[in-house]
Tab-separated table of C-alpha atoms and ligand atoms in Angstrom:
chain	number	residue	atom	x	y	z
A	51	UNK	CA	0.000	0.000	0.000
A	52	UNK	CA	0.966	3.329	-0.018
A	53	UNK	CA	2.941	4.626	2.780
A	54	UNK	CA	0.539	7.394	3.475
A	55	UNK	CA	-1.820	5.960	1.013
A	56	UNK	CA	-5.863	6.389	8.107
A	57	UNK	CA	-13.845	11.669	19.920
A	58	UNK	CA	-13.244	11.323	22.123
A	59	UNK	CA	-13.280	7.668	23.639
A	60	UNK	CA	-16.850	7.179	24.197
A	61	UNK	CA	-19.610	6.824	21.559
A	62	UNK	CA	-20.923	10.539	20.192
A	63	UNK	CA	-19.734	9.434	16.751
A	64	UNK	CA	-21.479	6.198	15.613
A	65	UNK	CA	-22.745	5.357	12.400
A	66	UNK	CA	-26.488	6.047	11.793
A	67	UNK	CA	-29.246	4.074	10.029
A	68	UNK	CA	-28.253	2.576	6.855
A	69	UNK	CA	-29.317	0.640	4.193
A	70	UNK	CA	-32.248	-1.737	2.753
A	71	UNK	CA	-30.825	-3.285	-0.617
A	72	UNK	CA	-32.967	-5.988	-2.498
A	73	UNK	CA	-34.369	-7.068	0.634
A	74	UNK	CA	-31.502	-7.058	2.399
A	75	UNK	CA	-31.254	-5.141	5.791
A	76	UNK	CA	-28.171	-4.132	7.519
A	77	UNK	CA	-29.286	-4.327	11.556
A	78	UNK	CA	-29.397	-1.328	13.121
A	79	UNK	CA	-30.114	-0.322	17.070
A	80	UNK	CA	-32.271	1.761	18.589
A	81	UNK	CA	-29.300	3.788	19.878
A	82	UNK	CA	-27.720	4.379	16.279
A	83	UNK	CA	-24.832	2.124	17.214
A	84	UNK	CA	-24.729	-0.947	14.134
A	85	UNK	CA	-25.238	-4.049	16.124
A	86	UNK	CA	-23.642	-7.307	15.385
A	87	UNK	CA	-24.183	-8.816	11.661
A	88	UNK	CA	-24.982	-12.192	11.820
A	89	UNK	CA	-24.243	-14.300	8.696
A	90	UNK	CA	-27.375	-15.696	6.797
A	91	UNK	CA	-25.698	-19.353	5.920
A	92	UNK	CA	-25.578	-17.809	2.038
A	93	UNK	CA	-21.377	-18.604	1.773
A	94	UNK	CA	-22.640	-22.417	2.710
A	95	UNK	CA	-22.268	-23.595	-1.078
A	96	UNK	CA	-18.467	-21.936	-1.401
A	97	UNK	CA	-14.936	-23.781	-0.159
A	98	UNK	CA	-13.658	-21.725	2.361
A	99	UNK	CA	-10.739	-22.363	4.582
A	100	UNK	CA	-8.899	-20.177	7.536
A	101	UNK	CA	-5.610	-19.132	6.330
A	102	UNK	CA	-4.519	-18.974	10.170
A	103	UNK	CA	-6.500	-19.417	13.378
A	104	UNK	CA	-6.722	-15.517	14.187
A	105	UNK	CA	-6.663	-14.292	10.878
A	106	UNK	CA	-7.525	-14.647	7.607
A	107	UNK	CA	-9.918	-16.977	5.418
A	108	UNK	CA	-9.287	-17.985	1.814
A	109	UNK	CA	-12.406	-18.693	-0.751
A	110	UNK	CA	-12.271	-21.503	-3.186
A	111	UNK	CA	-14.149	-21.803	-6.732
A	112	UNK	CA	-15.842	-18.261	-6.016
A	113	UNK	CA	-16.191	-16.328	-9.071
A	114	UNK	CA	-17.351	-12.159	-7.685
A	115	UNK	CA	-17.866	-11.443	-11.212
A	116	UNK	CA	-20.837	-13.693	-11.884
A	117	UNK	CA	-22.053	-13.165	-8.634
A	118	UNK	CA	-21.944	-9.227	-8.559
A	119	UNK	CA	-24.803	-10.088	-11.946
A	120	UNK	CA	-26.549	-12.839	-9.856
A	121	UNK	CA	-29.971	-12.812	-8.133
A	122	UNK	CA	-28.362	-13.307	-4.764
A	123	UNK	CA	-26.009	-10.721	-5.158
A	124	UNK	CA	-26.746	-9.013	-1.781
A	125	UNK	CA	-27.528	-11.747	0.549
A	126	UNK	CA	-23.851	-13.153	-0.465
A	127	UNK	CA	-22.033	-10.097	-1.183
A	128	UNK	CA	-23.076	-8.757	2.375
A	129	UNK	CA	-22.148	-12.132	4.441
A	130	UNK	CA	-18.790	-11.782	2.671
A	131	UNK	CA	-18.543	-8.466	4.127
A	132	UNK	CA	-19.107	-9.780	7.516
A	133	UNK	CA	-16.937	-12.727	7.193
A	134	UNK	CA	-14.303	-10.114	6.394
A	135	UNK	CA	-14.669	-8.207	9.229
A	136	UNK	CA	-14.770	-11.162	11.120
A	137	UNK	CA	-11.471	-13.010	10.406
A	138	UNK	CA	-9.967	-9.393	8.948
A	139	UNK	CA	-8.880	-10.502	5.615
A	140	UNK	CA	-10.422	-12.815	2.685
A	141	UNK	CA	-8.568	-13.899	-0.069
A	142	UNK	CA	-10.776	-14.476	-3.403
A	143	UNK	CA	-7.804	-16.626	-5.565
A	144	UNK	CA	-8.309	-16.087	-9.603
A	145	UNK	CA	-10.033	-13.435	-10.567
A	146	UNK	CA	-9.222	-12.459	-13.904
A	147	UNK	CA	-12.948	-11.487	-14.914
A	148	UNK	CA	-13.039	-8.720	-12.238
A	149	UNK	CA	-12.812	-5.705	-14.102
A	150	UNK	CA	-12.032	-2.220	-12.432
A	151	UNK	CA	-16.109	-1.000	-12.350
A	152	UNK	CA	-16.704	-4.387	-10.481
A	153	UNK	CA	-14.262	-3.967	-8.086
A	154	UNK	CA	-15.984	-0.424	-7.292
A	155	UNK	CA	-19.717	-2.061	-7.095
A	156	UNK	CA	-18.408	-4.305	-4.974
A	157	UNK	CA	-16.394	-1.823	-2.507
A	158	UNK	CA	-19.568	-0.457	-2.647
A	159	UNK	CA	-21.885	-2.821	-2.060
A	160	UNK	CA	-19.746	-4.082	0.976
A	161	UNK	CA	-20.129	-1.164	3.213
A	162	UNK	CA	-23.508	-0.129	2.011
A	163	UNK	CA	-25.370	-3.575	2.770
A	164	UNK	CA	-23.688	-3.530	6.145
A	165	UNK	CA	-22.950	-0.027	8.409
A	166	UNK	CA	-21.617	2.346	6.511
A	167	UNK	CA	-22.911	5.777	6.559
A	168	UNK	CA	-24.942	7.222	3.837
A	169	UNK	CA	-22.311	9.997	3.758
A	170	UNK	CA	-19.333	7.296	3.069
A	171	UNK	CA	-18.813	6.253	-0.736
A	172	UNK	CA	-15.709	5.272	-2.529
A	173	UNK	CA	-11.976	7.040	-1.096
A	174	UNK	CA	-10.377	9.267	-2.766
A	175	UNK	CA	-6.480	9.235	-2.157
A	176	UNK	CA	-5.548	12.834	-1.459
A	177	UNK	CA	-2.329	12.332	-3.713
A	178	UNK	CA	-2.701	9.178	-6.225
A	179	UNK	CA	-5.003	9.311	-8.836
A	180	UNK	CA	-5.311	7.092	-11.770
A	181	UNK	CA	-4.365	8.227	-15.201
A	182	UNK	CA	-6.571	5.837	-17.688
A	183	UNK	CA	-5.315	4.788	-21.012
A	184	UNK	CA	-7.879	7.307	-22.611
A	185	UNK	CA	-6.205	10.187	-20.536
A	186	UNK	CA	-9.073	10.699	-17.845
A	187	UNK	CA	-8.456	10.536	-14.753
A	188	UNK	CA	-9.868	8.024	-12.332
A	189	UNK	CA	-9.936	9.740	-8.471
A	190	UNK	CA	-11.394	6.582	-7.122
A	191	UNK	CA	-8.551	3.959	-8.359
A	192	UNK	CA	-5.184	3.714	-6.683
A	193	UNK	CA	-2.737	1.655	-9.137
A	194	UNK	CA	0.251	0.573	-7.347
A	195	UNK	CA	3.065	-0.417	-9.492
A	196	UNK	CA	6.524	-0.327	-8.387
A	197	UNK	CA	9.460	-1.087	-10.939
A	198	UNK	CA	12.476	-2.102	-8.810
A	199	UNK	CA	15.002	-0.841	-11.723
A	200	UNK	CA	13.976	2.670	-11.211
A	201	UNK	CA	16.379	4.241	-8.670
A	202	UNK	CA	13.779	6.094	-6.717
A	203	UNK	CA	12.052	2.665	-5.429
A	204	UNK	CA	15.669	1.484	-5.087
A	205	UNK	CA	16.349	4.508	-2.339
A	206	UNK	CA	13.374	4.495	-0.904
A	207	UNK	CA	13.300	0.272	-0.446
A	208	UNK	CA	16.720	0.107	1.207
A	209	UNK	CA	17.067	-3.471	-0.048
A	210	UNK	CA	18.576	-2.469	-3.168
A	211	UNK	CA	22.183	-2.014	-3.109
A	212	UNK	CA	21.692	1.442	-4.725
A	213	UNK	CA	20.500	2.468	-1.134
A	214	UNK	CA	23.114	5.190	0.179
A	215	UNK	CA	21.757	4.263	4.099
A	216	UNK	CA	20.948	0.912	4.800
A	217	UNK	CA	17.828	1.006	6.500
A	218	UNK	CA	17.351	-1.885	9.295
A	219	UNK	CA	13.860	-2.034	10.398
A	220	UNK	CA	10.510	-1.753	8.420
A	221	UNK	CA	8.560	-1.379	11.454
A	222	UNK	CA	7.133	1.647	10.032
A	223	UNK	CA	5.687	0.171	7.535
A	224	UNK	CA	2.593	-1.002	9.319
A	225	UNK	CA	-0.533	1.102	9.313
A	226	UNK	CA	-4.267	1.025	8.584
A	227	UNK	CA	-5.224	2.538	5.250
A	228	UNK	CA	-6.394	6.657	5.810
A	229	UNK	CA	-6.473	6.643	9.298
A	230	UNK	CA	-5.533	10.537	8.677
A	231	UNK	CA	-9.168	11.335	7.427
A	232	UNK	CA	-11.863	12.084	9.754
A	233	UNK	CA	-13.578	9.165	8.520
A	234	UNK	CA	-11.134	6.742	7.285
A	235	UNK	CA	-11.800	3.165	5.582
A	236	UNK	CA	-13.739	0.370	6.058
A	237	UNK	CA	-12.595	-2.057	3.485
A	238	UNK	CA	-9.709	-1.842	1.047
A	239	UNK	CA	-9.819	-4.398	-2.379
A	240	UNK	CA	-6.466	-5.248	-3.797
A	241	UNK	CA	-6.591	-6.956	-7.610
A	242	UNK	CA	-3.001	-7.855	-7.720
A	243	UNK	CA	-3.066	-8.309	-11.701
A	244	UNK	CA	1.221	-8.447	-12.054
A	245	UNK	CA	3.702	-10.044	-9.465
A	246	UNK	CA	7.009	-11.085	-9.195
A	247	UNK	CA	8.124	-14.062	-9.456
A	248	UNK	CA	9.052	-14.461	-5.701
A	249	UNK	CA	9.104	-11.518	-2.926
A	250	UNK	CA	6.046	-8.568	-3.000
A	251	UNK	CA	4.578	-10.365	-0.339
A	252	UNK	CA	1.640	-7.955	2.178
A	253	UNK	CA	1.567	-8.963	5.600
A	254	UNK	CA	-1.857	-8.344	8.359
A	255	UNK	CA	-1.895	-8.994	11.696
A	256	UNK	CA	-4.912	-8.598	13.865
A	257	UNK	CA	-5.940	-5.659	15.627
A	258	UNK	CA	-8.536	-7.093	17.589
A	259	UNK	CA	-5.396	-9.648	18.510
A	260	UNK	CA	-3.525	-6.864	19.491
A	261	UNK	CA	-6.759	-5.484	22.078
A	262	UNK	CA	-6.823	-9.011	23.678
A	263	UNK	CA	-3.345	-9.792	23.960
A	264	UNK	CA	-3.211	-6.237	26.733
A	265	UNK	CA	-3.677	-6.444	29.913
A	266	UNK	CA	-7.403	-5.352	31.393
A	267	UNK	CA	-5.754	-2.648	33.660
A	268	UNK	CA	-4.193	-1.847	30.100
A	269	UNK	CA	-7.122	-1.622	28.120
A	270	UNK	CA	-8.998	0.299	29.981
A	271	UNK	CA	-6.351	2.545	30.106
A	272	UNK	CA	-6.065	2.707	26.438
A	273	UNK	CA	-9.269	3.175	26.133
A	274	UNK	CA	-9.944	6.496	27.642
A	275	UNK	CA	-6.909	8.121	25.041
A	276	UNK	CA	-7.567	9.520	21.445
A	277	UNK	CA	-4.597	9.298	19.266
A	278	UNK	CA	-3.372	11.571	16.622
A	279	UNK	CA	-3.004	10.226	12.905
A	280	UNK	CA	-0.644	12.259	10.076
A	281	UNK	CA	1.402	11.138	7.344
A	282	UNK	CA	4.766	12.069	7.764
A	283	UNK	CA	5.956	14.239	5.852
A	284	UNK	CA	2.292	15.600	4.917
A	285	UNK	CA	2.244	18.893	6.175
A	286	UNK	CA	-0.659	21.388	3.968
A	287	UNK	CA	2.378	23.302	2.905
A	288	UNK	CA	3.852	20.270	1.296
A	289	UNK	CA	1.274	18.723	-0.710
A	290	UNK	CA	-1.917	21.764	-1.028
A	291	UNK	CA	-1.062	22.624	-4.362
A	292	UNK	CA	-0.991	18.524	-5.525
A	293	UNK	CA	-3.514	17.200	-3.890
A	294	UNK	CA	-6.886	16.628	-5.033
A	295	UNK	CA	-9.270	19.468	-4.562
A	296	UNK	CA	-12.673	17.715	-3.361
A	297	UNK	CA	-14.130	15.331	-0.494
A	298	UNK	CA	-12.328	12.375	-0.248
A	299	UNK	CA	-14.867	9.688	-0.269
A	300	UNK	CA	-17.258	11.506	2.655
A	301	UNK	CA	-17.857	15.550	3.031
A	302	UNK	CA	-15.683	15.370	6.405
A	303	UNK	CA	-12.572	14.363	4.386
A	304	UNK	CA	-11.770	17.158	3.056
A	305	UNK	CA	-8.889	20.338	3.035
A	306	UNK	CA	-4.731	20.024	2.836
A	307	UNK	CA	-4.344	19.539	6.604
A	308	UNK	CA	-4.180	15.735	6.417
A	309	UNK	CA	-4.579	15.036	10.732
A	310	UNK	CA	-7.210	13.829	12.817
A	311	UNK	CA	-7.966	12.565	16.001
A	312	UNK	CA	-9.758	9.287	16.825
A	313	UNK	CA	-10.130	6.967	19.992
A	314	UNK	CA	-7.605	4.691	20.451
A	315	UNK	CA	-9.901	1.643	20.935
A	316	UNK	CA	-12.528	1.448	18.529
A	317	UNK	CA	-15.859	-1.202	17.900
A	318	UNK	CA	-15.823	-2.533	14.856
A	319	UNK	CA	-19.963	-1.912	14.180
A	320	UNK	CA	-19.937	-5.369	11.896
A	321	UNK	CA	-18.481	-7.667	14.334
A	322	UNK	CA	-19.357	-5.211	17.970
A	323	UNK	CA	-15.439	-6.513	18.618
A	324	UNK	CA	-13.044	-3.705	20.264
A	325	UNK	CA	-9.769	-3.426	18.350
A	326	UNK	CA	-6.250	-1.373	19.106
A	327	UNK	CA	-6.796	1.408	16.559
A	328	UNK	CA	-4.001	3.518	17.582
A	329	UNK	CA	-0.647	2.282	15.891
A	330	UNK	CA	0.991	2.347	12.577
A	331	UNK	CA	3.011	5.004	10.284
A	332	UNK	CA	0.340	7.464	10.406
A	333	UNK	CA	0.081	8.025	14.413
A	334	UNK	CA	1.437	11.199	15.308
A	335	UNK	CA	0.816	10.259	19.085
A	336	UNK	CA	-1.834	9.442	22.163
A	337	UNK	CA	-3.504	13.187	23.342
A	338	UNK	CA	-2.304	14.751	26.071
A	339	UNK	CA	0.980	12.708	27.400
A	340	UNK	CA	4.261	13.529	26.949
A	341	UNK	CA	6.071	13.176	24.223
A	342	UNK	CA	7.729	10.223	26.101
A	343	UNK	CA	4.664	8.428	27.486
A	344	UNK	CA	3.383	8.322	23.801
A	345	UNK	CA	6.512	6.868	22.350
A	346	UNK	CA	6.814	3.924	25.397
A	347	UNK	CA	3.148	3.315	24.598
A	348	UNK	CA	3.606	3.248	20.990
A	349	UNK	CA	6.151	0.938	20.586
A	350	UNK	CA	4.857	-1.520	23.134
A	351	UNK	CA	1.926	-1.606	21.015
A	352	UNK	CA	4.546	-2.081	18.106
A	353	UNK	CA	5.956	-4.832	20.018
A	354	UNK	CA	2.874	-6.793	20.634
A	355	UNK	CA	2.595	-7.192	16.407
A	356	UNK	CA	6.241	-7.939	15.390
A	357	UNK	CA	7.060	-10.342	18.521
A	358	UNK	CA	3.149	-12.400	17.880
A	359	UNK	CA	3.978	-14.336	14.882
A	360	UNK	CA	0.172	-15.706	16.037
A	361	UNK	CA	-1.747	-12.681	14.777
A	362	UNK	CA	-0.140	-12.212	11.718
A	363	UNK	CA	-0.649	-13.158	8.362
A	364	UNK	CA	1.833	-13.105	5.182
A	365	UNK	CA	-0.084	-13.569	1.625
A	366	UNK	CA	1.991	-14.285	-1.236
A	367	UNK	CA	0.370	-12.748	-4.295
A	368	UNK	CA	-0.007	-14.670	-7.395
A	369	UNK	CA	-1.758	-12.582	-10.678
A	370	UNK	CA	-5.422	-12.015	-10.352
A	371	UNK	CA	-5.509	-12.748	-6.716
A	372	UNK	CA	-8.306	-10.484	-5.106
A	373	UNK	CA	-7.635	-9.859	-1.230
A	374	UNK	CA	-10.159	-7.638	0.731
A	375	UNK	CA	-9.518	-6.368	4.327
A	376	UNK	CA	-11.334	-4.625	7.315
A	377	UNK	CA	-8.955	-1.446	8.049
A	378	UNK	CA	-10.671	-1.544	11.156
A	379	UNK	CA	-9.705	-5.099	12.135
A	380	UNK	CA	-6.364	-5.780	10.665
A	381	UNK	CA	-3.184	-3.567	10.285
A	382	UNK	CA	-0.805	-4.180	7.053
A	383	UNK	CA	2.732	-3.649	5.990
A	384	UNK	CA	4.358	-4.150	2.549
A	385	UNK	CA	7.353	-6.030	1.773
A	386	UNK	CA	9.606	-4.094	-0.399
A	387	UNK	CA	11.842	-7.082	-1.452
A	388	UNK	CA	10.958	-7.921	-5.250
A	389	UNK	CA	13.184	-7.518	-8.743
A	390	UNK	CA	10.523	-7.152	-10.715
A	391	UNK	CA	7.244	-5.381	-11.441
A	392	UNK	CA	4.457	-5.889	-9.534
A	393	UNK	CA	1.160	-4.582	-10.363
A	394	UNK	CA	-2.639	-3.688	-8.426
A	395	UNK	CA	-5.741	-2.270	-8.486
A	396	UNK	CA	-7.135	-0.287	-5.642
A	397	UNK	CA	-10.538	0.703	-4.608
A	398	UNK	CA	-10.848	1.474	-0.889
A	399	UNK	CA	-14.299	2.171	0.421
A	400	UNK	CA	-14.905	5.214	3.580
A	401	UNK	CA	-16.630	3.664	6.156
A	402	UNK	CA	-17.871	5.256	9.758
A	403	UNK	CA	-16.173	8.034	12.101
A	404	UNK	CA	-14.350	5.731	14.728
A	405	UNK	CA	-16.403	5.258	17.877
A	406	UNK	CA	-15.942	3.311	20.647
A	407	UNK	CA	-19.008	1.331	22.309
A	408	UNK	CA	-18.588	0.596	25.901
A	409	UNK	CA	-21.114	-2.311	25.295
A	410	UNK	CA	-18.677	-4.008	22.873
A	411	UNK	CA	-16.654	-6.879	23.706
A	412	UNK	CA	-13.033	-8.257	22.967
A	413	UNK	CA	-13.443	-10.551	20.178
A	414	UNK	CA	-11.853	-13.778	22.613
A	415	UNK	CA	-14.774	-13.029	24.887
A	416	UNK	CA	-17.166	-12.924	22.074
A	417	UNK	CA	-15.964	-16.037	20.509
A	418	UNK	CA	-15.894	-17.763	24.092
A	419	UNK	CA	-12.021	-18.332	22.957
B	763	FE2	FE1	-2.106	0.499	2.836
């Protein structure tokens, strides 16, 4: 993914009422809070196996294309959305049929038949756009294509041997996807349409992992502190006269000052699970502490991903692999290792303003794990 291309710690920000499509409802409470999706038993006739026990599922013989112009569109479309959410990433192995405009009816379709926000639509990357073959532009597709030869990727890797400073830790390379924006993503597609022939690889590890690996003392700590997110690098001065010029996938993403503040903990409204929000390039730091207290907290948080082999997940991309993850859920890091090209598509959906719901539960307690 791109390196940059993510209230206060109580609930004033949840999603509203949503969405009735083709019969299908997405729940929603009384108290505008999404409650828990449950899964309607419409996956039943696809092969699906967990890629690990914590994260991760992988989908045999499923073809999206057909089923994006099938009569059960919805009812399967929106239990693959909660399966997502649930296990943080799917993998959807050979799809070469998918074109571009299915991938965004899809995106689509994934938040709007569960809890996203009527306000929410496709993301809009404040810096990468798509030039199309035809010369238009295409705000709402990221293509990520990297050519090792090119010196730039070679500096910027530090595995080439071009690199003038050998650079000895990628822990910065883990974030959510926008968790700058005000309202950042709910799920981001990834059509990986060229790889290389070995290396390229995207790693995920669980968030929700991450929540119930802490201490209780440590949660609830971490749960009365908003964190601030900011590319590096980012400042308005930087980028204004670049960047793209409208609302970036809701009205409240929107100006050159790419920063916002969210809770640390959030509830992921598909699942109700609470999940360690707060970590990742983009966080600037926790609200209010010391520039020190942030940094121990930070990289203890840090810790718990790189030293829990457990909660992650390393995918190995093969050509027309789809994979689809819950920003909210999982965290994800590139692997800047390959000699040759390597290729995607990405459409990222905007999903709710974070919000944390002191009903919601860790997802070991909710699983009875
Ligand atoms: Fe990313």
């Amino acid at each position: 993914m791109s390196p940059i291309a993510t209230e206060t710690a109580t609930d004033t920000q949840a999603p509203k009422a949503f969405h009735m499509l083709n019969g299908v409802e997405a729940a929603t409470s009384k108290s505008d809070h999404c409650i828990p999706l449950k899964l309607s038993g419409a996956l039943k006739t696809f092969k699906q196996f967990d890629l690990t026990t914590v994260i991760g599922t992988q989908f045999e013989n499923i073809n999206l294309t057909k089923i994006l112009h099938s009569p059960e569109c919805d009812q399967i479309i929106r239990d693959i959305a909660i399966t997502i959410s649930q296990r943080g990433v799917c993998v959807f192995p050979k799809q070469a049929e998918l074109t571009i405009e299915d991938q965004k009816v899809l995106a689509r379709k994934l938040g709007q038949l569960t809890c996203r926000p009527h306000t929410s639509d496709l993301y809009i990357h404040p810096l990468n756009q798509t030039t199309m073959p035809d010369g238009t532009i295409d705000a709402e597709l990221t293509t990520l294509a990297r050519d090792p030869a090119k010196k730039l990727y070679a500096k910027q890797s530090g595995f080439s041997g071009g690199a003038a400073i050998k650079k000895q830790s990628h822990i910065d390379g883990w974030h959510t996807d926008s968790s700058f924006e005000n309202v950042p993503s709910d799920y981001t597609l990834l059509h990986m349409k060229t790889t290389p022939a070995a290396g390229g690889d995207t790693l995920f590890a669980s968030a929700y992992e991450v929540y119930d690996l802490l201490s209780e003392p440590y949660q609830k700590f971490l749960e009365g502190l908003t964190a601030t997110f900011m590319p590096p690098h980012h400042e308005p001065s930087n980028i204004e006269s670049r960047m793209w010029k409208g609302a970036r996938g809701s009205p409240e993403n929107v100006g050159a000052e790419l920063r916002a503040s969210h809770c640390s903990v959030r509830t992921n409204p598909i699942t109700g699970w609470k999940y360690v929000y707060a970590l990742g390039h983009h966080l600037e730091g926790f609200d209010g502490l010391a520039d020190v207290e942030s940094k121990v907290i930070k990289e203890h948080l840090e810790r718990l991903v790189t030293e829990n082999p457990h909660l992650q997940l390393r995918f190995r991309w093969h050509p027309d692999d789809l994979v689809i993850w819950d920003n909210r859920g999982v965290y994800h890091s590139a692997t800047f290792d390959y000699t040759a090209k390597r290729v995607g598509n990405r459409i990222c959906g905007v999903g709710e303003k974070p919000y944390l719901d002191p009903r919601s539960s860790s997802r070991k307690y909710a699983l009875n794990l």
